[in-house]
Coordinates of C-alpha atoms in Angstrom, one line a residue:
M1 CA -6.6 -0.2 28.6
L2 CA -7.0 -3.1 26.1
T3 CA -8.1 -6.6 26.6
A4 CA -9.1 -9.6 24.5
R5 CA -11.4 -12.2 25.8
S6 CA -13.4 -15.1 24.3
S7 CA -17.0 -14.8 23.5
Q8 CA -19.5 -17.6 23.1
T9 CA -19.5 -19.2 19.6
R10 CA -22.5 -19.0 17.4
R11 CA -23.5 -22.6 18.2
T12 CA -24.5 -23.2 21.8
G13 CA -22.0 -25.4 23.6
A14 CA -19.1 -24.8 21.2
R15 CA -15.7 -24.3 22.5
A16 CA -14.6 -20.7 23.6
L17 CA -11.0 -19.6 23.3
T18 CA -8.9 -17.2 25.3
V19 CA -6.7 -15.0 23.1
L20 CA -3.5 -13.7 24.6
L21 CA -2.6 -10.1 23.8
A22 CA 0.8 -10.8 22.3
A23 CA 2.7 -10.8 19.1
A24 CA 4.9 -13.8 19.6
A25 CA 3.9 -15.3 16.2
L26 CA 4.7 -12.1 14.4
A27 CA 8.0 -11.7 16.1
A28 CA 9.0 -15.3 15.3
G29 CA 8.8 -14.7 11.6
P30 CA 6.6 -13.7 8.6
L31 CA 3.2 -15.2 8.3
G32 CA 2.1 -17.3 5.4
P33 CA 0.2 -16.0 2.3
A34 CA -2.6 -13.6 2.9
L35 CA -5.8 -15.4 1.9
S36 CA -9.3 -14.2 2.8
A37 CA -10.9 -16.5 5.3
P38 CA -14.3 -18.1 4.4
R39 CA -17.4 -16.6 5.8
P40 CA -18.2 -17.4 9.5
T41 CA -20.1 -20.5 10.1
D42 CA -22.4 -21.3 13.0
S43 CA -19.6 -23.2 14.7
E44 CA -16.8 -20.6 14.2
D45 CA -15.0 -19.4 17.3
L46 CA -15.2 -15.7 18.0
T47 CA -13.4 -13.5 20.5
Q48 CA -14.0 -10.1 21.8
V49 CA -11.3 -7.3 21.8
D50 CA -11.7 -4.5 24.1
Y51 CA -9.9 -1.2 23.5
R52 CA -10.6 2.3 25.0
G53 CA -14.3 1.4 25.8
H54 CA -15.1 -0.3 22.5
S55 CA -15.6 -4.0 22.0
F56 CA -14.9 -5.6 18.6
T57 CA -16.0 -9.2 17.9
V58 CA -13.6 -10.9 15.6
P59 CA -12.7 -14.5 14.6
A60 CA -10.6 -16.1 17.3
S61 CA -8.1 -17.2 14.7
W62 CA -7.0 -13.6 14.0
Q63 CA -3.9 -12.4 15.8
I64 CA -4.1 -9.5 18.1
V65 CA -1.0 -7.3 18.4
D66 CA -0.5 -4.6 21.1
L67 CA 1.7 -2.1 19.3
K68 CA 2.7 -0.4 22.5
K69 CA 4.4 -3.6 23.6
H70 CA 5.7 -4.5 20.1
P71 CA 6.4 -1.1 18.4
D72 CA 8.6 -2.6 15.7
T73 CA 5.8 -4.8 14.3
C74 CA 5.0 -4.0 10.7
V75 CA 1.4 -3.0 10.3
R76 CA 0.2 -4.9 7.2
F77 CA -3.3 -5.5 5.8
D78 CA -2.4 -8.7 3.9
R79 CA -2.9 -10.8 7.0
H80 CA -5.7 -11.4 9.5
V81 CA -4.5 -9.2 12.5
V82 CA -6.1 -6.7 14.9
Y83 CA -3.4 -4.0 15.6
L84 CA -4.1 -2.0 18.8
G85 CA -2.3 1.4 19.3
R86 CA -0.1 3.6 17.2
P87 CA 2.4 2.0 14.8
G88 CA 6.0 2.5 15.9
N89 CA 8.4 4.8 14.2
H90 CA 10.8 2.1 13.1
Q91 CA 8.6 -0.8 11.9
N92 CA 10.3 -3.9 10.8
C93 CA 8.7 -4.1 7.4
P94 CA 9.8 -6.0 4.3
A95 CA 11.0 -4.1 1.3
R96 CA 7.7 -4.8 -0.4
A97 CA 4.5 -6.6 0.2
S98 CA 1.3 -6.8 -1.8
G99 CA -2.2 -8.0 -1.1
R100 CA -5.2 -7.3 1.0
T101 CA -7.4 -9.2 3.3
E102 CA -9.6 -8.5 6.4
A103 CA -7.6 -6.6 9.1
L104 CA -8.0 -3.8 11.6
L105 CA -5.8 -1.0 12.9
I106 CA -7.4 0.6 16.0
Q107 CA -5.6 3.7 17.2
P108 CA -6.2 6.1 20.1
A109 CA -7.6 9.5 19.0
P110 CA -9.5 12.5 20.4
T111 CA -13.2 11.9 20.8
A112 CA -15.1 12.4 17.5
P113 CA -18.6 11.7 16.3
S114 CA -19.2 8.1 15.3
A115 CA -18.8 8.1 11.6
V116 CA -17.7 5.7 8.9
T117 CA -16.4 6.4 5.4
E118 CA -15.5 3.8 2.7
N119 CA -13.2 3.7 -0.3
P120 CA -14.5 0.8 -2.3
T121 CA -11.7 1.0 -4.9
A122 CA -9.1 0.5 -2.1
R123 CA -11.5 -1.7 -0.1
T124 CA -10.9 0.3 3.1
Y125 CA -13.2 1.6 5.8
R126 CA -12.3 4.5 8.1
A127 CA -14.3 4.9 11.3
T128 CA -14.1 7.4 14.1
G129 CA -15.7 7.2 17.5
H130 CA -15.2 8.0 21.2
R131 CA -11.4 8.1 21.6
I132 CA -10.6 5.9 18.7
V133 CA -10.0 5.9 14.9
V134 CA -10.1 2.7 13.0
T135 CA -8.7 1.6 9.6
A136 CA -10.5 -1.5 8.5
A137 CA -9.3 -3.3 5.3
Y138 CA -11.1 -6.1 3.4
G139 CA -10.2 -8.4 0.6
Y140 CA -13.0 -10.5 -0.7
D141 CA -15.1 -10.5 2.5
R142 CA -16.6 -7.1 2.9
T143 CA -19.5 -8.4 4.9
R144 CA -17.2 -9.8 7.6
I145 CA -15.4 -6.5 8.2
Q146 CA -18.8 -4.8 8.3
D147 CA -19.8 -7.2 11.0
V148 CA -16.7 -6.4 13.0
L149 CA -17.3 -2.7 12.8
R150 CA -20.9 -3.1 13.6
S151 CA -20.1 -5.2 16.7
A152 CA -18.4 -2.2 18.2
G153 CA -21.4 0.1 17.5
L154 CA -19.8 1.9 14.5
P155 CA -22.4 3.0 12.0
V156 CA -21.2 1.0 9.0
A157 CA -24.7 0.9 7.4
A158 CA -24.5 4.7 7.1
A159 CA -21.0 4.8 5.6
R160 CA -20.3 7.6 3.2
P161 CA -17.9 7.6 0.3
D162 CA -14.4 8.7 1.2
E163 CA -14.2 11.9 -0.8
P164 CA -11.4 14.4 -1.1
A165 CA -13.8 17.2 0.1
E166 CA -13.7 15.6 3.5
R167 CA -10.0 16.2 3.9
P168 CA -8.2 19.6 4.2
A169 CA -6.8 20.6 0.8
A170 CA -3.1 19.9 0.5
A171 CA -0.9 22.7 -0.7
L172 CA 0.5 21.6 -4.1
L173 CA 4.1 20.6 -4.3
P174 CA 6.3 22.2 -7.1
A175 CA 6.1 20.4 -10.4
D176 CA 9.6 18.8 -10.0
A177 CA 8.5 16.7 -7.0
T178 CA 8.6 13.5 -9.1
S179 CA 11.7 14.6 -11.3
F180 CA 15.1 13.3 -10.3
R181 CA 18.3 11.9 -11.7
G182 CA 20.3 9.7 -9.4
E183 CA 19.9 7.1 -6.7
G184 CA 16.7 6.3 -5.0
F185 CA 14.9 3.6 -3.0
D186 CA 11.5 2.4 -2.2
A187 CA 10.2 1.0 1.1
C188 CA 7.0 -0.8 2.0
T189 CA 6.0 2.0 4.6
A190 CA 7.1 5.6 4.6
P191 CA 9.9 6.0 7.2
S192 CA 9.7 8.3 10.2
Q193 CA 11.0 11.8 10.1
S194 CA 14.1 10.9 12.1
A195 CA 14.8 8.0 9.7
M196 CA 14.4 10.2 6.6
D197 CA 16.8 12.8 8.2
A198 CA 19.4 10.1 9.1
W199 CA 19.3 8.8 5.6
R200 CA 19.4 12.2 4.0
D201 CA 22.6 13.0 5.9
D202 CA 24.3 9.6 5.7
S203 CA 23.3 7.9 2.4
G204 CA 23.7 8.8 -1.3
Y205 CA 19.9 8.6 -1.9
G206 CA 17.8 11.5 -3.1
A207 CA 14.5 10.0 -4.1
I208 CA 12.1 7.7 -2.3
G209 CA 9.3 5.5 -3.5
V210 CA 6.1 5.8 -1.5
Y211 CA 3.0 3.6 -1.8
I212 CA 0.2 6.2 -1.9
G213 CA -2.7 3.9 -2.3
G214 CA -4.4 1.0 -4.1
L215 CA -6.4 -2.1 -3.4
N216 CA -3.3 -4.3 -3.0
R217 CA -1.2 -1.9 -0.9
A218 CA -0.3 -4.1 2.0
C219 CA 1.6 -1.9 4.5
A220 CA -0.1 0.8 6.5
Q221 CA 1.2 4.3 6.1
Q222 CA 1.3 6.0 9.5
H223 CA 3.7 8.7 8.4
L224 CA 2.5 9.3 4.9
T225 CA 0.7 12.7 5.1
A226 CA 0.8 15.9 3.1
N227 CA 2.9 17.5 5.8
W228 CA 5.3 14.6 5.7
V229 CA 5.7 14.8 1.9
R230 CA 6.2 18.6 1.9
T231 CA 8.8 18.3 4.7
Q232 CA 10.8 15.7 2.7
Y233 CA 10.5 17.9 -0.4
T234 CA 11.9 21.0 1.4
R235 CA 14.8 18.8 2.7
G236 CA 15.8 17.8 -0.8
W237 CA 13.9 14.5 -1.4
R238 CA 12.1 13.7 -4.6
F239 CA 9.4 11.0 -5.0
I240 CA 8.3 7.9 -6.8
P241 CA 4.5 7.8 -6.1
L242 CA 3.5 4.1 -6.3
Y243 CA -0.1 2.9 -6.6
V244 CA -0.7 -0.8 -6.0
G245 CA -4.0 -1.5 -7.8
R246 CA -5.3 -4.8 -9.2
Q247 CA -2.7 -7.3 -10.3
P248 CA -2.3 -9.6 -13.3
S249 CA -2.9 -12.6 -11.1
S250 CA -3.4 -13.3 -7.4
D251 CA -0.1 -15.0 -6.9
G252 CA 2.5 -13.0 -9.0
G253 CA 5.5 -11.2 -7.6
S254 CA 5.1 -10.4 -4.0
C255 CA 1.4 -11.2 -3.8
G256 CA 1.8 -14.7 -2.3
G257 CA -1.8 -15.6 -3.4
G258 CA -3.4 -12.6 -1.6
C259 CA -3.8 -10.0 -4.4
A260 CA -7.0 -9.0 -6.1
A261 CA -6.6 -9.6 -9.8
I262 CA -7.7 -7.8 -12.9
T263 CA -11.1 -9.0 -14.0
S264 CA -12.6 -6.0 -15.9
P265 CA -9.5 -4.2 -17.2
V266 CA -10.9 -1.0 -18.7
S267 CA -13.3 -0.1 -15.9
Q268 CA -10.8 -1.2 -13.2
G269 CA -7.9 0.7 -14.9
T270 CA -10.0 3.8 -15.1
A271 CA -11.1 3.5 -11.4
A272 CA -7.5 2.9 -10.4
A273 CA -6.5 6.2 -12.1
D274 CA -9.4 8.0 -10.5
D275 CA -8.4 6.8 -7.0
A276 CA -4.7 7.3 -7.6
V277 CA -5.2 11.0 -8.5
K278 CA -7.4 11.4 -5.4
Q279 CA -4.7 9.9 -3.1
A280 CA -1.9 11.8 -4.9
A281 CA -3.8 15.2 -4.6
A282 CA -4.5 14.6 -0.9
L283 CA -0.7 14.4 -0.5
G284 CA 0.1 17.5 -2.5
F285 CA 1.0 15.9 -5.8
G286 CA -0.5 18.2 -8.5
K287 CA -1.1 17.9 -12.2
S288 CA 1.8 16.9 -14.4
T289 CA 3.4 14.7 -11.7
V290 CA 3.9 11.0 -12.4
I291 CA 1.9 8.3 -10.6
Y292 CA 3.3 4.7 -11.1
N293 CA 1.0 1.7 -11.3
D294 CA 2.7 -1.2 -9.7
L295 CA 2.1 -4.5 -11.6
E296 CA 3.9 -7.5 -10.1
H297 CA 5.6 -10.2 -12.2
Y298 CA 3.4 -12.5 -14.2
E299 CA 3.7 -15.1 -16.9
P300 CA 3.0 -13.3 -20.1
G301 CA 0.8 -14.5 -22.9
G302 CA -2.8 -15.0 -23.9
K303 CA -5.6 -13.6 -21.7
V304 CA -3.3 -12.2 -18.9
T305 CA -1.4 -10.1 -21.4
D306 CA -4.6 -8.8 -23.0
Q307 CA -6.0 -7.9 -19.6
V308 CA -2.8 -6.2 -18.4
L309 CA -2.5 -4.1 -21.5
A310 CA -6.1 -3.1 -21.5
Y311 CA -5.8 -2.2 -17.8
I312 CA -2.6 -0.1 -18.1
D313 CA -3.9 1.6 -21.3
A314 CA -7.1 2.7 -19.5
Y315 CA -5.1 3.8 -16.5
T316 CA -2.9 5.9 -18.7
E317 CA -5.7 7.4 -20.7
R318 CA -7.6 8.4 -17.6
L319 CA -4.5 9.9 -15.9
H320 CA -3.9 12.0 -19.0
A321 CA -7.4 13.2 -19.0
L322 CA -7.0 14.3 -15.4
G323 CA -3.7 16.2 -16.2
Y324 CA -1.3 13.7 -14.6
R325 CA 1.5 11.7 -16.2
S326 CA 1.4 7.8 -16.1
G327 CA 4.1 5.6 -14.8
A328 CA 4.2 1.8 -14.8
Y329 CA 6.3 -0.5 -12.6
G330 CA 7.0 -4.0 -13.8
N331 CA 9.4 -6.7 -14.6
T332 CA 11.4 -6.6 -17.9
S333 CA 10.3 -10.1 -18.6
S334 CA 6.5 -9.5 -18.2
L335 CA 5.0 -6.0 -18.2
V336 CA 7.9 -4.3 -20.0
S337 CA 8.2 -6.9 -22.7
D338 CA 4.4 -6.9 -23.2
L339 CA 4.4 -3.1 -23.5
I340 CA 7.2 -3.1 -26.0
A341 CA 5.7 -5.9 -28.2
N342 CA 2.3 -4.2 -28.3
R343 CA 3.3 -0.5 -28.3
A344 CA 1.5 0.2 -31.6
G345 CA -1.9 -0.7 -30.1
I346 CA -1.9 1.1 -26.8
T347 CA -1.0 4.4 -25.2
L348 CA 2.4 3.7 -23.4
P349 CA 3.0 5.0 -19.9
D350 CA 5.0 8.2 -19.9
V351 CA 7.7 6.8 -17.6
I352 CA 8.8 3.2 -17.2
H353 CA 9.9 1.8 -13.8
F354 CA 11.5 -1.5 -14.7
A355 CA 12.7 -4.2 -12.4
R356 CA 15.8 -6.2 -13.3
W357 CA 17.8 -7.1 -10.2
N358 CA 21.2 -7.2 -12.0
R359 CA 22.9 -4.9 -9.5
V360 CA 23.8 -2.5 -12.2
S361 CA 22.9 1.1 -11.4
T362 CA 22.0 2.4 -14.9
T363 CA 18.7 3.2 -16.7
S364 CA 19.9 1.5 -19.9
D365 CA 18.8 -2.0 -20.6
A366 CA 19.3 -4.3 -23.5
S367 CA 15.7 -5.4 -23.6
I368 CA 14.4 -1.9 -24.0
P369 CA 14.7 -0.1 -27.3
S370 CA 16.8 3.1 -27.1
T371 CA 13.9 5.0 -28.8
L372 CA 11.4 4.2 -26.1
W373 CA 11.3 6.2 -22.8
S374 CA 14.4 7.9 -24.0
K375 CA 13.9 11.5 -22.8
H376 CA 14.4 11.2 -19.0
Q377 CA 11.6 8.6 -18.7
R378 CA 13.1 5.7 -16.9
I379 CA 13.7 4.2 -13.4
H380 CA 15.6 1.0 -13.0
Q381 CA 15.0 -1.1 -9.8
Y382 CA 18.4 -2.9 -9.8
I383 CA 18.5 -4.5 -6.4
G384 CA 15.5 -5.8 -4.4
D385 CA 14.8 -7.0 -0.9
T386 CA 17.9 -5.6 0.7
T387 CA 18.5 -4.1 4.0
E388 CA 20.7 -1.1 4.6
T389 CA 21.7 1.0 7.6
H390 CA 22.5 4.7 7.4
G391 CA 22.9 7.2 10.3
G392 CA 22.1 4.3 12.6
V393 CA 18.7 3.6 11.1
K394 CA 18.0 0.2 9.3
I395 CA 15.4 0.0 6.6
S396 CA 14.5 -2.9 4.2
I397 CA 14.4 -1.4 0.7
D398 CA 14.6 -1.9 -3.1
R399 CA 17.3 0.2 -4.8
D400 CA 16.5 2.4 -7.8
R401 CA 18.4 4.4 -10.4
L402 CA 16.3 7.3 -11.6
D403 CA 16.4 9.4 -14.8
V404 CA 13.1 11.3 -14.7
G405 CA 12.6 14.8 -16.0

């Protein structure tokens, strides 16, 4: 059973609010840009959310969504929402979303010892307790999400690093898991098995882009497990593993003002590579596979170009040291043009995933010299933010043409 009820505000005599357990605002349309809220003040209204015997105290302005009642809700961490229950198999997600703020996904689970782990690179806590498992994201306000977890008695002060050793080792996929020539698509959240089967049988696609991690990955990934990846591989799918790390700016591309930006490019690019490899390996992607760093569109020039180039150079160098291949996603008028213009001074990514929404399914582009990324090293995202239905299953996607060996 779940309920939400108001609690007394921090200042005596302040107004209390009753929060209805509904998703009407979400169902009515997309929310605005995901910006981190300021720290609570003494007069801020708070509310208490009860779920399976646990009580979480959260700001009363946060939306509360019962996923059992609203299974098509897209679970996203770029907005202030408390999601209760398991995400549905057919979430109504946009083709892409980027950004991170304070949000909670509280799911039913078998009883487990109260424990908390943290991935500081991805700014995510994972907590287990009596009959629940919690994914807690944060943007700039780590203290606030700690307070929320602490209010439910979860031992956030004793949080341990989220290390691969804590997860079962994933059997490695064959080396061609990220090699493909033909049509592909990417979606904000990995589709359900029934959706993947329907699209395999009824569409012309053979590759799928999956968002494996990153500080600015907005959509939750209920289905994205090592078993899911291996099942898709055995059924003929190949992959574009995308990592949404720090961005050139907070408001570029699909960020809407809610993305954490690059501030220390070399250290942050190296940390992104370390985390990307950790997430990839947990899904079964072994050495020699390509991991694409997603860098949203920006206005090139000056400091931002310098930071982007230093970041992607550090990312690529670190991936190479770890035995992986580097990919980079970006717009032809920003990231790609900067890489081409400065190719003599950096280590270029091994594969380029370039966005030009010209509706032409080819990996050739007049802006990219024929001598660069010429040996099966290209993906062209040629249509964006479109919705398709195959086998009776509708998904919002971006379309890609792959030539990756």
